[in-house]
Coordinates of C-alpha atoms and ligand atoms in Angstrom, one line a residue:
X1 CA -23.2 2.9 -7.8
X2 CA -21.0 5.8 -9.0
X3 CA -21.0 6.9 -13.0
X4 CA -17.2 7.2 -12.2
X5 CA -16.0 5.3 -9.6
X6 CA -13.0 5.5 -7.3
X7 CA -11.1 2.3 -8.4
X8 CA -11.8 -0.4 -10.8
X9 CA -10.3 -3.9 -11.7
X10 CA -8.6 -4.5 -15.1
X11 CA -9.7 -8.5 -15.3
X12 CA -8.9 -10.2 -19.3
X13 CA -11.2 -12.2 -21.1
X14 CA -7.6 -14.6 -20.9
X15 CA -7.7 -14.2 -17.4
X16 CA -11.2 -15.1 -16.9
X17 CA -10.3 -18.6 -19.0
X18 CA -7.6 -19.0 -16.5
X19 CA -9.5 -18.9 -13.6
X20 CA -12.2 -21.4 -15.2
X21 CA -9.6 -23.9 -15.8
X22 CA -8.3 -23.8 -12.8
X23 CA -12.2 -24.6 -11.5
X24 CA -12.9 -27.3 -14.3
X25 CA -9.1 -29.1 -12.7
X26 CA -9.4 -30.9 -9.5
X27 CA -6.6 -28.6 -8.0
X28 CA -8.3 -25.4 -6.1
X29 CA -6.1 -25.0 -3.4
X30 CA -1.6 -25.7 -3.0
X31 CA -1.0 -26.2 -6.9
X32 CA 0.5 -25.3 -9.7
X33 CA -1.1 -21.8 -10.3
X34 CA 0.6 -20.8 -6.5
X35 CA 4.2 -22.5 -7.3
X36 CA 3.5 -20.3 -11.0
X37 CA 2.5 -16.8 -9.0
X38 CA 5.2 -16.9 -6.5
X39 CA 8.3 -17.5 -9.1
X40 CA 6.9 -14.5 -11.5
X41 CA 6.6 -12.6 -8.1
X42 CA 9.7 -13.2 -7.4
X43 CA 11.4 -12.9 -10.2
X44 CA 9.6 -9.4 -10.5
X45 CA 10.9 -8.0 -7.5
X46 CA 14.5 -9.1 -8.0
X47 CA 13.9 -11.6 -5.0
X48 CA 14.9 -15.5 -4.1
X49 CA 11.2 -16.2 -3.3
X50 CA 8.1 -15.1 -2.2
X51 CA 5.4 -16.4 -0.5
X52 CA 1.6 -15.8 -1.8
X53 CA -1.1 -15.5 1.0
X54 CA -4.5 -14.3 2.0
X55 CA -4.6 -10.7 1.8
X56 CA -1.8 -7.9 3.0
X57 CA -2.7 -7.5 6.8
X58 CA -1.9 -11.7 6.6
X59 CA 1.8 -11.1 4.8
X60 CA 2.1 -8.7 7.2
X61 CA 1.3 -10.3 9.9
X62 CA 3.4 -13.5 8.8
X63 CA 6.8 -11.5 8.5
X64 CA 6.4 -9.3 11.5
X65 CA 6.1 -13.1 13.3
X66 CA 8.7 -14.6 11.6
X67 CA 11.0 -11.8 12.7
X68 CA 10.3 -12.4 15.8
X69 CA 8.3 -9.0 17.0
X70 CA 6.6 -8.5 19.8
X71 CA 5.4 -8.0 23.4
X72 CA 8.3 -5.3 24.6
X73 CA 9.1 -4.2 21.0
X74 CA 8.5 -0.8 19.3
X75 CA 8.1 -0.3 15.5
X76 CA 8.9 2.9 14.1
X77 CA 6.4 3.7 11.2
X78 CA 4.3 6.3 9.7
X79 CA 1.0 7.3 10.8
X80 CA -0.2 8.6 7.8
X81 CA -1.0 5.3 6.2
X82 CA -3.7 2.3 5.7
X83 CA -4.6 1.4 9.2
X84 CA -3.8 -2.2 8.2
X85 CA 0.1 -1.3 8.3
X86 CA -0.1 -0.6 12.3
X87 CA -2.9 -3.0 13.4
X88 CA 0.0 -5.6 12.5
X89 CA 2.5 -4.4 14.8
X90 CA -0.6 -3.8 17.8
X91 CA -1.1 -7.3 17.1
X92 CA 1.9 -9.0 17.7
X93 CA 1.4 -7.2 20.6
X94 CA 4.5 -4.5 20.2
X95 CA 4.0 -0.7 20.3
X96 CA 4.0 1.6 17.3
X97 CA 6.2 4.5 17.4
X98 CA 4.8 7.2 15.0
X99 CA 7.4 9.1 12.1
X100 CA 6.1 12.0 10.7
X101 CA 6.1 12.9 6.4
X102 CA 7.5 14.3 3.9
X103 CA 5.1 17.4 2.7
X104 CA 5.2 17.1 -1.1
X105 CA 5.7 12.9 -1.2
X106 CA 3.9 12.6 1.9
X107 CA 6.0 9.0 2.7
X108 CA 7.8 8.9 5.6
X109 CA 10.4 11.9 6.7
X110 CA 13.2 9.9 7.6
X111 CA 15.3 12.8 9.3
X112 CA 12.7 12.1 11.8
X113 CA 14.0 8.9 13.2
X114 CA 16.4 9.6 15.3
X115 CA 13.4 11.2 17.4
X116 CA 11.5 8.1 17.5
X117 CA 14.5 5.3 18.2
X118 CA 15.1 3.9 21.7
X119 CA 16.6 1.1 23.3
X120 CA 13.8 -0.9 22.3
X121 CA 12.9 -0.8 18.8
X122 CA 13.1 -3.2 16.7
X123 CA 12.3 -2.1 13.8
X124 CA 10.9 -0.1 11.0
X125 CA 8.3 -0.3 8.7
X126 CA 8.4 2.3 5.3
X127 CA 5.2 2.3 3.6
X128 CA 5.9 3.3 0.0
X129 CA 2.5 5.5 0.2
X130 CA 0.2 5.8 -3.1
X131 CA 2.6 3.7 -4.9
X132 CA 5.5 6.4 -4.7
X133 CA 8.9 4.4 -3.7
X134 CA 10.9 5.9 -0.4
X135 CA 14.1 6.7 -1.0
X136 CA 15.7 3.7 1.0
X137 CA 19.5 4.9 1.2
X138 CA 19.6 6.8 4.9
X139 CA 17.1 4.4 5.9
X140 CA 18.9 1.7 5.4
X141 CA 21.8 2.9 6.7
X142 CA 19.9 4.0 10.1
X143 CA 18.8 0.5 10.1
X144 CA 22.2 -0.6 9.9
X145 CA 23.6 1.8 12.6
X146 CA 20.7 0.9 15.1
X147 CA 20.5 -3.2 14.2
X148 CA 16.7 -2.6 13.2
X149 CA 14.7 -5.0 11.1
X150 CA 13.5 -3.1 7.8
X151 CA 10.3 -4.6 6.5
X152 CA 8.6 -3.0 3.4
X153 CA 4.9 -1.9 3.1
X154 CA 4.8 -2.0 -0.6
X155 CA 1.0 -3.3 -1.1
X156 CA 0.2 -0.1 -2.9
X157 CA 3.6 -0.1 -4.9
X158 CA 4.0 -3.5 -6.8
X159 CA 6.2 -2.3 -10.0
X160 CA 7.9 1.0 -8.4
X161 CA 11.6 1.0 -8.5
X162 CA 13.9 2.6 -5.8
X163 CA 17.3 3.5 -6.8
X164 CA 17.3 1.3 -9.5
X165 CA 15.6 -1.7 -7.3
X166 CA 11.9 -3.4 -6.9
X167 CA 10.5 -1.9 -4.1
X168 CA 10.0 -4.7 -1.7
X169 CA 13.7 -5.9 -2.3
X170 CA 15.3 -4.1 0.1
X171 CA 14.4 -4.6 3.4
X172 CA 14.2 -7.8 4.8
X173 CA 11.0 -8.0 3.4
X174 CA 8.5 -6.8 1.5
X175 CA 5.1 -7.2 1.3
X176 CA 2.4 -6.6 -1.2
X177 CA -1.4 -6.4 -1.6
X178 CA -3.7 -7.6 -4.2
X179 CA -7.4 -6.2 -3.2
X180 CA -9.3 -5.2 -6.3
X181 CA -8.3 -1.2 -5.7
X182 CA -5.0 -2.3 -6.3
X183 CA -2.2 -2.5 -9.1
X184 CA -2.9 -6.1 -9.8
X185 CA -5.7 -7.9 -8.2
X186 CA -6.7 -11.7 -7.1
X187 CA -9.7 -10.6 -5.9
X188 CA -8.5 -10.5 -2.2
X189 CA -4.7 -11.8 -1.7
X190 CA -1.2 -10.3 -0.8
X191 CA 2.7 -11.5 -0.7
X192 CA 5.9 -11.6 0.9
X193 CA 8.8 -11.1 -1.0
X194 CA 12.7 -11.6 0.3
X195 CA 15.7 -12.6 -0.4
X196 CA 16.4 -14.0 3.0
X197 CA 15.4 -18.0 1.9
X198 CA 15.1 -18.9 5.7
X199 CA 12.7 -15.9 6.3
X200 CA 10.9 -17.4 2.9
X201 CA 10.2 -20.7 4.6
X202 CA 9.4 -19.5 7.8
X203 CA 6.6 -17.5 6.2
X204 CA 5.9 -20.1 4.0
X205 CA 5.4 -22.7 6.9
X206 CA 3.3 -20.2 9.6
X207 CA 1.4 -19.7 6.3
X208 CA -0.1 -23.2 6.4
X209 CA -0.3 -23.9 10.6
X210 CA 3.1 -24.1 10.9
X211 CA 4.0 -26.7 9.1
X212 CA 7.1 -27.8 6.7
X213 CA 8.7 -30.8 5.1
X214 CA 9.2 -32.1 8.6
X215 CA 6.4 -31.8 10.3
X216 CA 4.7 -28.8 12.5
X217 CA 7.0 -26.1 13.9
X218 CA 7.2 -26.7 17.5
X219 CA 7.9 -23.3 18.9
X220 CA 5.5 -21.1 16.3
X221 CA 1.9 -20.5 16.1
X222 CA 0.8 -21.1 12.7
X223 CA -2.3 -20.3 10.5
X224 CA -4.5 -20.8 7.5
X225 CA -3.1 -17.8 5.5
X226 CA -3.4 -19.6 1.7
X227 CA -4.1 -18.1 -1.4
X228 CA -6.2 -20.6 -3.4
X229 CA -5.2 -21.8 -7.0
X230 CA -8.3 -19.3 -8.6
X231 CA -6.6 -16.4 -7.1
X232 CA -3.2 -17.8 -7.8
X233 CA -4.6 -18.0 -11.8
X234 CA -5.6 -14.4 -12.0
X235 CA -2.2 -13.4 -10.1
X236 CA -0.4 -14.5 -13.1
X237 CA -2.2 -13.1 -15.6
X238 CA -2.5 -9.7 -13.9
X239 CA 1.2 -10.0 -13.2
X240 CA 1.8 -10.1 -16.6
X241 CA 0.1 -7.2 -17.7
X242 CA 1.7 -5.6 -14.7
X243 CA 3.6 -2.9 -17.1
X244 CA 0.6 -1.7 -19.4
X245 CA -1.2 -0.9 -15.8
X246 CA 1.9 1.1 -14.8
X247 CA 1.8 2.4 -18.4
X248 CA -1.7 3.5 -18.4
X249 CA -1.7 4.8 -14.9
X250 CA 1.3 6.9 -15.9
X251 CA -0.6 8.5 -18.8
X252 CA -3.4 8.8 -16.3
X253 CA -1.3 10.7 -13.7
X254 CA 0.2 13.1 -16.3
X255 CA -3.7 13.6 -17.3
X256 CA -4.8 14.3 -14.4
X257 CA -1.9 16.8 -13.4
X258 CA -2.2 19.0 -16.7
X259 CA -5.5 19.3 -16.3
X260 CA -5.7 20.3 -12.2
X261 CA -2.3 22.7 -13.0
X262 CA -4.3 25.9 -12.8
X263 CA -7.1 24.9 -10.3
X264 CA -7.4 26.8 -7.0
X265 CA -7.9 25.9 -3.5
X266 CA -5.5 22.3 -4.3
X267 CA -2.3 21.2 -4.1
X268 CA -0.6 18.4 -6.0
X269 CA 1.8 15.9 -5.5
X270 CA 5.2 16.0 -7.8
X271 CA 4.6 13.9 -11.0
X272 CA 7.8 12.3 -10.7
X273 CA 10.5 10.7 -8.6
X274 CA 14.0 12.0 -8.8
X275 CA 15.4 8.5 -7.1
X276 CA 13.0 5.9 -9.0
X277 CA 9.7 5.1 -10.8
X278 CA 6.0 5.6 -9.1
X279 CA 3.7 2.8 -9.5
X280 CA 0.2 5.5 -9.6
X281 CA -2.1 3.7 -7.2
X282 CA -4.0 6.3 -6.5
X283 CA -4.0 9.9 -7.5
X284 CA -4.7 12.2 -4.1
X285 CA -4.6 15.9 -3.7
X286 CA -4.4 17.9 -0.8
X287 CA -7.3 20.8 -0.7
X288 CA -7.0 24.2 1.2
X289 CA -9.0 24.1 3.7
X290 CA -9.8 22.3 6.9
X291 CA -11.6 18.6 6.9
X292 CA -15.2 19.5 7.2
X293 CA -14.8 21.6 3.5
X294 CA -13.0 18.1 2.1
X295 CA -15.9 16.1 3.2
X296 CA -18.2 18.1 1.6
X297 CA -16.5 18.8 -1.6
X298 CA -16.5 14.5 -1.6
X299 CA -20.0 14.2 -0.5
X300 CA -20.8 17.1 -3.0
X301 CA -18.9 15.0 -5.8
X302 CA -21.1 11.8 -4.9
X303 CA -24.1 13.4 -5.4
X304 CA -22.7 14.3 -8.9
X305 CA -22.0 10.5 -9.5
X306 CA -18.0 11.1 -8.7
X307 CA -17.2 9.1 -6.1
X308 CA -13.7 10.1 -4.2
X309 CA -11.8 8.4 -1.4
X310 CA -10.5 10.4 2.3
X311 CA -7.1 8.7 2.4
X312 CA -6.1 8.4 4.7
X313 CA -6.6 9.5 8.4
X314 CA -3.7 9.8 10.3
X315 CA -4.0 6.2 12.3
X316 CA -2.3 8.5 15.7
X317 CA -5.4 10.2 16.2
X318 CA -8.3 7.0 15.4
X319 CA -10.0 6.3 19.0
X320 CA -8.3 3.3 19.3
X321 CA -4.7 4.6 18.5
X322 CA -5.5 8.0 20.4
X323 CA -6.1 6.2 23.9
X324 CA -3.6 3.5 23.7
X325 CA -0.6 4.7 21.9
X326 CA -0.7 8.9 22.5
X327 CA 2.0 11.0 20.6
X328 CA 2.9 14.2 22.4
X329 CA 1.2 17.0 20.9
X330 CA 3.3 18.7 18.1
X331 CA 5.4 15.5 17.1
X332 CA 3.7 14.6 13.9
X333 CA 3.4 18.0 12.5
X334 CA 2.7 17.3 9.0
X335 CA 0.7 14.1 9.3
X336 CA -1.5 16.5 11.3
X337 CA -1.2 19.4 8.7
X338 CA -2.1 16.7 5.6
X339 CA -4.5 14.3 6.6
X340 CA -7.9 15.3 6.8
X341 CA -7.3 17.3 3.5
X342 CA -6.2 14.4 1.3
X343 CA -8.7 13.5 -1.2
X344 CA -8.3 10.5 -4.1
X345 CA -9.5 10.9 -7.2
X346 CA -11.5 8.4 -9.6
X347 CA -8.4 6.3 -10.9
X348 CA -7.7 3.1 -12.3
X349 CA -6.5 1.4 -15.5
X350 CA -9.0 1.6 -17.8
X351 CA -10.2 5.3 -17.1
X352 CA -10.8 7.0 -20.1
X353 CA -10.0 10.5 -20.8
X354 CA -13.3 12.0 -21.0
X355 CA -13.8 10.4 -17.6
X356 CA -11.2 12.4 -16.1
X357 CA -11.9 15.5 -17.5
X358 CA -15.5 15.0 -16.3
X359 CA -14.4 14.7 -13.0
X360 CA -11.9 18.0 -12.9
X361 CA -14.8 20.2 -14.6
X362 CA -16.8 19.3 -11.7
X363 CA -14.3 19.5 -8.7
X364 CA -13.7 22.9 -10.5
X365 CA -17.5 23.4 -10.1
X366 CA -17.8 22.6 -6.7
X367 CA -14.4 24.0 -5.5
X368 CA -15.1 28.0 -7.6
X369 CA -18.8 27.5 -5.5
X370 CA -17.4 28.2 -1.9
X371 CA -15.4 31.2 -3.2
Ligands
PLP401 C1 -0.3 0.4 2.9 C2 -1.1 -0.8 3.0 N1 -0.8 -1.7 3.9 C3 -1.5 -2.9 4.1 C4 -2.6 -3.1 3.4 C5 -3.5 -4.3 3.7 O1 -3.7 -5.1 2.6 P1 -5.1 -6.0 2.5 O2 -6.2 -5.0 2.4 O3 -4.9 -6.8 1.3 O4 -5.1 -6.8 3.8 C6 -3.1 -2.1 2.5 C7 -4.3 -2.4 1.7 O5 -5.1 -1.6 1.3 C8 -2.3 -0.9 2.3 O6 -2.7 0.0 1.5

């Protein structure tokens, strides 16, 4: 295992307690701790509800059924983002149409979608990449103009604000992650949040095989999609700590920006966000260079006992994505400029200073060697 490793959980002796309890009740799965997990959610995010399940590809999944996407439809979403965020739309059977980036956020450009709209999208999906929030006003808007469903990919921005608003509350839904990388864990898990309560219950019932008060849903196709009570425990707590994580990430960010400010051979992303507050999930920079010297300035930090992430290849050009959905060469200009050269940084809650300045004295190191 890495001396420093890429990400980390932040997990409370309290927390801990609550998840025993939870084990020592008879209750493990549909209780208390869930109907607990989803109102702080909710009430986090500014939302009427929201709807704890599985894992992020399952809220996904959930609200791109409940709004009825597929076979025929198009999606307009970045490429330069988890994988997870497209497989959803490939599943439901609907094509993803590819928006290019910003350079210096990296989230999605959107002056660029008026290139990828036809008469057949649907609708869009913004990723609020890294944990830094999209500035939702024009895209709103084109979603207005167009009649396009606006769903949220906020799984790696729980606690960013947007204008003044949770991200996740402004679409017509958002959807969160809660894998141990992330800003708060359950160990695997993920939510929808809206403020659409027919949406809510829609999600709510696929969640559980498509059923509700009355019965089964005749014309859906459910699933097992539950979070269990365990999870639902250490969701709360976590929640609740939510703002010392963004606190302490913060501090971490600002860290790790004064002390990469002279470095060579990198570029950084701004520390701040004229429209809102970033929620540091990760902390990526973008090396000079093309991708065979970032994979071995990361293989060169493992072998130091730093491990560092490659987020995230753009999804266009994976195999799969390549032969089935093919952009036209030159359309995603700085997706392909970007990805490939992205590298993430040791970062999570409890990284101590000294840790940090380890690992920039060794990139240093390994970046002054090819020079
Ligand atoms: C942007 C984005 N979307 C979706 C997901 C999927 O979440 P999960 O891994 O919980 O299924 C992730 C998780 O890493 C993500 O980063």
């Amino acid at each position: 295992m890495a001396e420093i490793p890429l990400a980390q959980p932040d997990i409370s002796e309290q927390e801990i307690a609550g998840v025993a309890e939870v084990l020592r009740s008879t209750r493990l799965s549909q209780g208390p701790r869930l109907v607990e997990f989803e109102a702080a959610l909710a009430k986090r995010c500014s939302c009427s509800g929201a709807v704890a399940v599985s894992s992020g590809t399952a809220a996904l999944d959930l609200c791109l059924q409940a709004l009825d996407i597929g076979p025929g439809d198009e999606i307009i979403t970045p490429s330069f983002t988890f994988v997870a965020t497209v497989n959803a739309i490939v599943r439901r059977g609907a094509t993803p149409v590819f928006i290019d980036i910003c350079r210096d956020t990296m989230n999605m450009d959107w002056a660029d979608l008026a290139r990828c709209v036809s008469d057949r999208t649907r609708a869009v999906i913004v990723v609020h990449l890294y944990g830094r929030p999209v500035a939702m006003d024009p895209i709103l808007e084109f979603c207005r103009a167009n009649d396009l469903k606006l769903i949220e990919d906020a799984c790696e921005a729980l606690g960013a604000i947007t204008d003044g608003s949770p991200v996740g509350s402004l679409g017509d839904c958002g959807v969160f992650g809660f894998y141990p990388n992330k800003l708060i864990t359950t160990g695997e898990g993920g939510a929808i949040v809206s403020r659409d309560p027919e949406l809510l219950a829609l999600c709510r019932a696929l969640r559980n095989q498509g059923r509700n008060a009355k019965g089964f849903l005749a014309d859906r196709l459910g699933h097992n999609y539950r979070l269990a009570e365990p999870a639902c425990a250490l969701g709360v707590g976590q929640l609740a700590r939510l703002d010392e994580f963004l606190e302490r990430r913060t501090e971490a960010a600002i860290r790790y920006n004064r002390l990469l400010a002279k470095l060579p051979g990198v570029s950084l992303s701004p520390p701040d966000c004229s429209h809102g507050r970033i929620a540091w999930f990760v902390y990526v920079l973008t090396l000079d260079g093309p991708q065979s010297w970032r994979d071995q300035v990361i293989a060169e930090m493992a072998r130091k006992g730093i491990e560092l992430g490659d987020y995230f290849p753009a999804v266009h050009l994976l195999d799969f994505y390549g032969q089935r959905y093919p952009t036209l060469p030159g359309t995603l200009p700085v997706t392909e400029d970007i990805a490939g050269r992205t590298v993430a940084l040791p970062f999570f809650t409890a990284i101590t200073a000294k840790q940090q300045v380890t690992v920039c004295d060794e990139l240093a190191r390994v970046l002054t060697s090819r020079r």
